[in-house]
N, CA, C and O atoms as a Tinker XYZ file with bonds, in Angstrom:
   340  protein
     1  N     26.156000  -24.001000   22.740000    73     2
     2  CA    25.738000  -22.167000   23.119000    64     1     3
     3  C     25.584000  -21.832000   22.691000    63     2     4     5
     4  O     25.569000  -22.742000   21.862000    81     3
     5  N     25.201000  -20.656000   21.914000    73     3     6
     6  CA    23.061000  -20.190000   21.060000    64     5     7
     7  C     24.607000  -19.017000   20.529000    63     6     8     9
     8  O     25.008000  -18.091000   21.234000    81     7
     9  N     25.159000  -19.375000   19.289000    73     7    10
    10  CA    25.472000  -18.169000   18.194000    64     9    11
    11  C     24.628000  -19.321000   16.835000    63    10    12    13
    12  O     24.550000  -20.547000   16.765000    81    11
    13  N     24.059000  -18.085000   15.822000    73    11    14
    14  CA    23.209000  -18.110000   14.385000    64    13    15
    15  C     24.577000  -19.418000   13.901000    63    14    16    17
    16  O     25.803000  -19.331000   13.972000    81    15
    17  N     23.499000  -20.777000   13.327000    73    15    18
    18  CA    23.294000  -20.905000   12.666000    64    17    19
    19  C     24.017000  -19.883000   10.526000    63    18    20    21
    20  O     23.689000  -19.007000    9.725000    81    19
    21  N     25.355000  -21.228000   10.842000    73    19    22
    22  CA    25.680000  -20.767000    9.251000    64    21    23
    23  C     25.196000  -20.694000    7.997000    63    22    24    25
    24  O     26.034000  -20.742000    7.097000    81    23
    25  N     24.084000  -20.593000    7.710000    73    23    26
    26  CA    23.578000  -20.608000    6.744000    64    25    27
    27  C     22.075000  -19.680000    6.550000    63    26    28    29
    28  O     21.245000  -19.463000    5.667000    81    27
    29  N     22.333000  -19.309000    7.974000    73    27    30
    30  CA    20.519000  -19.384000    8.316000    64    29    31
    31  C     21.088000  -17.117000    7.411000    63    30    32    33
    32  O     22.007000  -16.303000    7.326000    81    31
    33  N     19.241000  -17.429000    6.942000    73    31    34
    34  CA    19.634000  -15.276000    6.534000    64    33    35
    35  C     19.334000  -14.770000    7.310000    63    34    36    37
    36  O     18.375000  -15.183000    7.961000    81    35
    37  N     20.103000  -13.420000    7.707000    73    35    38
    38  CA    19.582000  -12.182000    8.179000    64    37    39
    39  C     18.327000  -11.519000    8.350000    63    38    40    41
    40  O     17.677000  -11.738000    7.328000    81    39
    41  N     17.769000  -10.918000    9.031000    73    39    42
    42  CA    16.917000  -10.042000    9.177000    64    41    43
    43  C     17.506000   -8.466000    8.592000    63    42    44    45
    44  O     18.681000   -8.105000    8.670000    81    43
    45  N     16.726000   -7.910000    8.186000    73    43    46
    46  CA    17.410000   -6.916000    8.524000    64    45    47
    47  C     16.679000   -5.651000    7.911000    63    46    48    49
    48  O     16.503000   -5.590000    6.694000    81    47
    49  N     16.070000   -4.204000    9.127000    73    47    50
    50  CA    15.947000   -4.081000    8.753000    64    49    51
    51  C     16.324000   -2.381000    8.265000    63    50    52    53
    52  O     17.256000   -1.792000    8.814000    81    51
    53  N     15.642000   -1.841000    7.392000    73    51    54
    54  CA    15.553000   -0.448000    6.933000    64    53    55
    55  C     15.094000    0.379000    7.908000    63    54    56    57
    56  O     14.622000    0.433000    9.044000    81    55
    57  N     15.441000    0.996000    6.963000    73    55    58
    58  CA    14.894000    3.487000    8.293000    64    57    59
    59  C     12.907000    2.864000    7.945000    63    58    60    61
    60  O     12.665000    2.291000    6.883000    81    59
    61  N     12.104000    3.038000    8.678000    73    59    62
    62  CA    10.619000    3.174000    8.654000    64    61    63
    63  C     10.307000    4.421000    7.857000    63    62    64    65
    64  O     10.431000    5.540000    8.353000    81    63
    65  N      9.982000    4.257000    6.863000    73    63    66
    66  CA     9.825000    5.470000    6.052000    64    65    67
    67  C      7.968000    5.837000    6.991000    63    66    68    69
    68  O      7.214000    4.973000    7.441000    81    67
    69  N      7.681000    7.846000    7.003000    73    67    70
    70  CA     6.603000    7.943000    7.810000    64    69    71
    71  C      5.523000    8.399000    6.601000    63    70    72    73
    72  O      5.691000    8.781000    5.444000    81    71
    73  N      4.395000    8.184000    7.390000    73    71    74
    74  CA     3.249000    8.435000    6.689000    64    73    75
    75  C      3.115000    9.896000    5.681000    63    74    76    77
    76  O      2.995000   11.115000    5.798000    81    75
    77  N      3.199000    9.092000    4.894000    73    75    78
    78  CA     3.379000   10.934000    3.221000    64    77    79
    79  C      1.500000   11.544000    4.132000    63    78    80    81
    80  O      1.530000   12.473000    4.939000    81    79
    81  N      0.236000   10.887000    3.811000    73    79    82
    82  CA    -0.160000   11.885000    5.244000    64    81    83
    83  C      0.110000   13.342000    6.321000    63    82    84    85
    84  O      0.148000   14.561000    6.157000    81    83
    85  N      0.279000   12.254000    7.626000    73    83    86
    86  CA     0.621000   12.702000    7.904000    64    85    87
    87  C      1.844000   13.877000    8.585000    63    86    88    89
    88  O      1.794000   14.549000    9.615000    81    87
    89  N      3.261000   13.733000    7.163000    73    87    90
    90  CA     3.969000   15.278000    7.512000    64    89    91
    91  C      3.016000   15.914000    5.782000    63    90    92    93
    92  O      2.735000   17.103000    5.627000    81    91
    93  N      2.946000   15.684000    5.557000    73    91    94
    94  CA     2.326000   17.042000    4.233000    64    93    95
    95  C      0.617000   17.322000    4.007000    63    94    96    97
    96  O      0.114000   16.943000    2.949000    81    95
    97  N     -0.416000   18.141000    5.269000    73    95    98
    98  CA    -0.987000   18.066000    5.275000    64    97    99
    99  C     -1.949000   17.746000    4.007000    63    98   100   101
   100  O     -2.710000   16.780000    3.948000    81    99
   101  N     -1.812000   18.518000    3.223000    73    99   102
   102  CA    -2.564000   19.061000    1.749000    64   101   103
   103  C     -2.991000   18.198000    0.841000    63   102   104   105
   104  O     -3.798000   18.549000   -0.020000    81   103
   105  N     -2.265000   16.331000    0.949000    73   103   106
   106  CA    -2.120000   15.175000    1.051000    64   105   107
   107  C     -3.635000   15.211000    1.537000    63   106   108   109
   108  O     -3.898000   15.799000    2.586000    81   107
   109  N     -4.856000   14.457000    0.630000    73   107   110
   110  CA    -6.949000   14.157000    0.975000    64   109   111
   111  C     -6.061000   12.912000    0.166000    63   110   112   113
   112  O     -5.030000   12.872000   -0.505000    81   111
   113  N     -7.427000   11.606000    0.797000    73   111   114
   114  CA    -7.687000   10.645000    0.943000    64   113   115
   115  C     -8.733000   10.417000   -0.216000    63   114   116   117
   116  O     -9.749000   10.400000    0.478000    81   115
   117  N     -9.190000   10.225000   -1.533000    73   115   118
   118  CA   -10.633000   10.743000   -2.042000    64   117   119
   119  C     -9.937000    9.230000   -2.888000    63   118   120   121
   120  O     -8.836000    8.777000   -3.203000    81   119
   121  N    -11.630000    8.806000   -2.995000    73   119   122
   122  CA   -12.097000    8.009000   -4.252000    64   121   123
   123  C    -11.850000    8.647000   -5.451000    63   122   124   125
   124  O    -10.808000    8.299000   -6.007000    81   123
   125  N    -12.123000    8.988000   -5.675000    73   123   126
   126  CA   -11.868000   10.089000   -6.668000    64   125   127
   127  C    -10.808000   10.361000   -7.145000    63   126   128   129
   128  O    -10.993000   10.761000   -8.295000    81   127
   129  N     -9.568000   10.362000   -6.828000    73   127   130
   130  CA    -8.437000   10.665000   -7.314000    64   129   131
   131  C     -7.281000    9.412000   -7.666000    63   130   132   133
   132  O     -6.406000    8.951000   -6.933000    81   131
   133  N     -7.513000    9.187000   -8.575000    73   131   134
   134  CA    -7.535000    7.230000   -8.585000    64   133   135
   135  C     -5.584000    8.060000   -8.454000    63   134   136   137
   136  O     -4.977000    7.595000   -7.489000    81   135
   137  N     -5.108000    8.665000   -8.937000    73   135   138
   138  CA    -3.771000    8.556000   -9.535000    64   137   139
   139  C     -3.202000    8.303000   -7.710000    63   138   140   141
   140  O     -2.506000    7.317000   -7.466000    81   139
   141  N     -3.385000    8.770000   -7.166000    73   139   142
   142  CA    -2.665000    9.015000   -5.591000    64   141   143
   143  C     -3.389000    7.074000   -5.765000    63   142   144   145
   144  O     -2.406000    6.359000   -5.961000    81   143
   145  N     -4.365000    6.432000   -5.744000    73   143   146
   146  CA    -4.900000    5.652000   -5.284000    64   145   147
   147  C     -3.427000    4.753000   -5.216000    63   146   148   149
   148  O     -2.805000    4.187000   -4.316000    81   147
   149  N     -3.195000    5.004000   -7.034000    73   147   150
   150  CA    -2.470000    3.561000   -7.913000    64   149   151
   151  C     -1.341000    3.372000   -7.529000    63   150   152   153
   152  O     -0.601000    2.535000   -8.048000    81   151
   153  N     -0.909000    4.348000   -6.248000    73   151   154
   154  CA     0.819000    3.519000   -6.328000    64   153   155
   155  C      0.256000    3.077000   -4.198000    63   154   156   157
   156  O      0.972000    3.660000   -3.385000    81   155
   157  N     -0.668000    2.334000   -3.704000    73   155   158
   158  CA    -0.704000    2.117000   -2.876000    64   157   159
   159  C     -2.069000    0.669000   -3.601000    63   158   160   161
   160  O     -3.118000    0.227000   -3.131000    81   159
   161  N     -1.093000    0.304000   -5.221000    73   159   162
   162  CA    -1.915000   -0.740000   -5.281000    64   161   163
   163  C     -1.186000   -1.725000   -5.910000    63   162   164   165
   164  O     -0.531000   -1.493000   -6.926000    81   163
   165  N     -1.244000   -2.759000   -5.409000    73   163   166
   166  CA     0.476000   -3.225000   -7.076000    64   165   167
   167  C     -0.161000   -3.819000   -8.082000    63   166   168   169
   168  O     -1.270000   -3.608000   -8.573000    81   167
   169  N      1.191000   -5.061000   -8.476000    73   167   170
   170  CA     0.368000   -4.603000   -9.813000    64   169   171
   171  C     -0.042000   -6.054000   -9.744000    63   170   172   173
   172  O      0.945000   -6.639000  -10.189000    81   171
   173  N     -1.074000   -7.086000   -9.389000    73   171   174
   174  CA    -2.311000   -7.830000   -9.442000    64   173   175
   175  C     -3.386000   -7.221000   -9.158000    63   174   176   177
   176  O     -4.527000   -7.679000   -9.087000    81   175
   177  N     -3.138000   -6.521000   -9.046000    73   175   178
   178  CA    -4.783000   -5.378000   -7.986000    64   177   179
   179  C     -5.169000   -4.848000   -6.198000    63   178   180   181
   180  O     -6.140000   -4.197000   -5.811000    81   179
   181  N     -3.587000   -5.623000   -5.084000    73   179   182
   182  CA    -3.821000   -5.570000   -4.383000    64   181   183
   183  C     -4.141000   -5.216000   -3.439000    63   182   184   185
   184  O     -5.036000   -6.059000   -3.376000    81   183
   185  N     -4.304000   -4.441000   -2.124000    73   183   186
   186  CA    -4.130000   -3.240000   -1.562000    64   185   187
   187  C     -3.189000   -3.668000   -1.036000    63   186   188   189
   188  O     -3.236000   -4.861000   -0.736000    81   187
   189  N     -2.065000   -2.960000   -0.737000    73   187   190
   190  CA    -0.799000   -2.869000   -0.224000    64   189   191
   191  C     -0.422000   -2.561000    0.810000    63   190   192   193
   192  O     -0.538000   -1.378000    1.131000    81   191
   193  N      0.198000   -3.550000    1.766000    73   191   194
   194  CA     0.325000   -3.671000    3.433000    64   193   195
   195  C      0.990000   -2.774000    3.869000    63   194   196   197
   196  O      1.947000   -2.291000    3.264000    81   195
   197  N      0.463000   -2.291000    5.348000    73   195   198
   198  CA     1.402000   -0.967000    5.854000    64   197   199
   199  C      2.523000   -0.534000    5.625000    63   198   200   201
   200  O      3.147000    0.442000    5.208000    81   199
   201  N      2.685000   -2.441000    6.371000    73   199   202
   202  CA     3.852000   -2.381000    6.045000    64   201   203
   203  C      5.312000   -2.075000    4.994000    63   202   204   205
   204  O      6.513000   -2.002000    5.255000    81   203
   205  N      4.852000   -2.002000    4.257000    73   203   206
   206  CA     5.218000   -1.888000    2.910000    64   205   207
   207  C      5.794000   -0.147000    2.018000    63   206   208   209
   208  O      6.690000    0.635000    1.704000    81   207
   209  N      3.812000   -0.665000    2.034000    73   207   210
   210  CA     3.858000    1.565000    2.379000    64   209   211
   211  C      4.150000    2.501000    3.062000    63   210   212   213
   212  O      4.151000    3.671000    2.680000    81   211
   213  N      4.381000    2.182000    3.948000    73   211   214
   214  CA     4.775000    3.176000    5.952000    64   213   215
   215  C      3.032000    3.771000    5.778000    63   214   216   217
   216  O      2.503000    2.925000    6.498000    81   215
   217  N      2.691000    4.031000    5.635000    73   215   218
   218  CA     1.472000    4.732000    6.462000    64   217   219
   219  C      1.112000    4.357000    7.510000    63   218   220   221
   220  O      1.558000    3.291000    7.933000    81   219
   221  N      0.209000    5.093000    8.255000    73   219   222
   222  CA     0.037000    5.304000    9.251000    64   221   223
   223  C     -1.370000    3.742000    9.390000    63   222   224   225
   224  O     -1.588000    3.144000    8.337000    81   223
   225  N     -2.009000    3.362000   10.442000    73   223   226
   226  CA    -3.337000    2.994000   10.761000    64   225   227
   227  C     -4.047000    3.774000   10.778000    63   226   228   229
   228  O     -5.128000    3.472000   11.282000    81   227
   229  N     -3.945000    4.662000   10.455000    73   227   230
   230  CA    -5.829000    5.766000    9.979000    64   229   231
   231  C     -5.331000    5.968000    8.989000    63   230   232   233
   232  O     -5.956000    5.229000    8.227000    81   231
   233  N     -4.472000    6.568000    8.313000    73   231   234
   234  CA    -4.713000    6.478000    6.566000    64   233   235
   235  C     -4.202000    5.075000    6.528000    63   234   236   237
   236  O     -3.998000    5.020000    7.740000    81   235
   237  N     -3.950000    4.269000    6.237000    73   235   238
   238  CA    -4.041000    3.683000    5.797000    64   237   239
   239  C     -5.482000    2.458000    5.753000    63   238   240   241
   240  O     -5.928000    1.825000    4.795000    81   239
   241  N     -5.817000    2.479000    6.875000    73   239   242
   242  CA    -8.374000    2.133000    6.917000    64   241   243
   243  C     -8.577000    3.316000    6.097000    63   242   244   245
   244  O     -9.577000    3.163000    5.396000    81   243
   245  N     -7.673000    5.099000    5.814000    73   243   246
   246  CA    -8.999000    5.413000    4.163000    64   245   247
   247  C     -9.343000    5.141000    3.939000    63   246   248   249
   248  O    -10.538000    4.888000    3.783000    81   247
   249  N     -7.088000    4.688000    3.400000    73   247   250
   250  CA    -6.729000    3.967000    1.838000    64   249   251
   251  C     -7.845000    3.513000    1.395000    63   250   252   253
   252  O     -8.705000    3.865000    0.587000    81   251
   253  N     -7.433000    1.692000    2.882000    73   251   254
   254  CA    -8.376000    1.390000    2.312000    64   253   255
   255  C     -9.814000    1.312000    0.847000    63   254   256   257
   256  O     -9.949000    1.003000   -0.337000    81   255
   257  N    -10.548000    1.811000    1.966000    73   255   258
   258  CA   -11.914000    2.502000    2.071000    64   257   259
   259  C    -11.600000    2.702000    0.630000    63   258   260   261
   260  O    -11.787000    2.009000   -0.371000    81   259
   261  N    -10.862000    4.303000    0.920000    73   259   262
   262  CA   -10.988000    5.006000   -0.608000    64   261   263
   263  C    -10.689000    3.799000   -2.128000    63   262   264   265
   264  O    -11.322000    3.752000   -3.183000    81   263
   265  N     -9.988000    3.301000   -1.862000    73   263   266
   266  CA    -9.646000    2.030000   -2.703000    64   265   267
   267  C    -10.930000    1.403000   -3.173000    63   266   268   269
   268  O    -11.384000    1.682000   -4.283000    81   267
   269  N    -11.702000    0.312000   -2.114000    73   267   270
   270  CA   -12.432000   -0.472000   -2.244000    64   269   271
   271  C    -14.014000    0.695000   -2.539000    63   270   272   273
   272  O    -15.034000    0.086000   -2.864000    81   271
   273  N    -14.105000    2.010000   -2.434000    73   271   274
   274  CA   -14.254000    2.742000   -2.778000    64   273   275
   275  C    -14.919000    2.461000   -4.675000    63   274   276   277
   276  O    -15.693000    1.743000   -5.307000    81   275
   277  N    -13.998000    3.545000   -4.857000    73   275   278
   278  CA   -13.242000    3.411000   -6.607000    64   277   279
   279  C    -12.853000    2.519000   -7.096000    63   278   280   281
   280  O    -12.016000    2.629000   -7.992000    81   279
   281  N    -13.343000    1.244000   -6.663000    73   279   282
   282  CA   -13.195000   -0.016000   -7.045000    64   281   283
   283  C    -14.637000   -0.608000   -7.047000    63   282   284   285
   284  O    -14.774000   -1.716000   -7.567000    81   283
   285  N    -15.512000   -0.106000   -6.622000    73   283   286
   286  CA   -17.174000   -0.243000   -6.444000    64   285   287
   287  C    -17.472000    0.384000   -8.434000    63   286   288   289
   288  O    -17.643000   -0.165000   -9.523000    81   287
   289  N    -17.366000    1.938000   -7.845000    73   287   290
   290  CA   -17.731000    2.789000   -8.911000    64   289   291
   291  C    -17.286000    3.130000  -10.622000    63   290   292   293
   292  O    -17.611000    4.036000  -11.389000    81   291
   293  N    -16.067000    1.484000  -10.816000    73   291   294
   294  CA   -14.959000    1.253000  -11.626000    64   293   295
   295  C    -14.175000    2.201000  -11.760000    63   294   296   297
   296  O    -14.080000    2.460000  -12.959000    81   295
   297  N    -13.355000    3.074000  -10.941000    73   295   298
   298  CA   -13.017000    4.057000  -11.502000    64   297   299
   299  C    -11.459000    3.885000  -11.037000    63   298   300   301
   300  O    -10.594000    4.757000  -10.942000    81   299
   301  N    -11.360000    2.157000  -10.717000    73   299   302
   302  CA   -10.377000    1.071000  -11.013000    64   301   303
   303  C    -10.354000    0.176000  -11.227000    63   302   304   305
   304  O    -11.262000   -0.460000  -10.691000    81   303
   305  N     -9.518000   -0.541000  -12.008000    73   303   306
   306  CA   -10.383000   -2.084000  -11.844000    64   305   307
   307  C     -9.167000   -2.544000   -9.831000    63   306   308   309
   308  O     -8.346000   -2.070000   -9.046000    81   307
   309  N    -10.350000   -4.216000  -10.243000    73   307   310
   310  CA   -10.426000   -5.448000   -9.000000    64   309   311
   311  C     -8.689000   -6.282000   -9.509000    63   310   312   313
   312  O     -7.904000   -6.856000   -8.754000    81   311
   313  N     -8.609000   -6.140000  -10.438000    73   311   314
   314  CA    -7.563000   -7.285000  -11.191000    64   313   315
   315  C     -6.464000   -6.008000  -11.280000    63   314   316   317
   316  O     -6.455000   -4.826000  -10.936000    81   315
   317  N     -5.400000   -7.095000  -12.049000    73   315   318
   318  CA    -4.527000   -6.584000  -12.588000    64   317   319
   319  C     -4.948000   -6.245000  -14.569000    63   318   320   321
   320  O     -5.670000   -7.051000  -15.155000    81   319
   321  N     -4.300000   -4.850000  -15.408000    73   319   322
   322  CA    -5.317000   -5.174000  -16.476000    64   321   323
   323  C     -4.380000   -6.167000  -18.081000    63   322   324   325
   324  O     -4.410000   -5.957000  -19.294000    81   323
   325  N     -3.687000   -7.184000  -17.248000    73   323   326
   326  CA    -2.984000   -8.386000  -17.870000    64   325   327
   327  C     -3.713000   -9.015000  -18.009000    63   326   328   329
   328  O     -4.336000   -9.692000  -17.191000    81   327
   329  N     -3.808000   -8.926000  -19.177000    73   327   330
   330  CA    -4.653000  -10.777000  -19.813000    64   329   331
   331  C     -3.970000  -11.882000  -20.472000    63   330   332   333
   332  O     -2.972000  -11.588000  -21.130000    81   331
   333  N     -4.134000  -12.437000  -20.446000    73   331   334
   334  CA    -3.679000  -14.480000  -20.383000    64   333   335
   335  C     -2.829000  -14.992000  -21.224000    63   334   336   337
   336  O     -2.360000  -16.107000  -20.999000    81   335
   337  N     -2.639000  -14.602000  -21.829000    73   335   338
   338  CA    -1.897000  -14.858000  -23.402000    64   337   339
   339  C     -2.328000  -17.381000  -23.659000    63   338   340
   340  O     -1.947000  -17.973000  -24.669000    81   339
């Protein structure tokens, strides 16, 4: 019979986040707006994927490009700001 295994973890699907840039047209993606871009960077300095950030594909590509440009001219750091002791 096709039953789920007793100890198997179940997948939980939460509510899908909507793209904040599609919802509010006044928000613009710009590499000079570091405060907006920080939301899309993890603590380790990695770019957050769109399944977590909730961006649509078009805006995720624009956010990624803006983060890379901001990193290139040193507005954002490539890694986290933590120091290793």
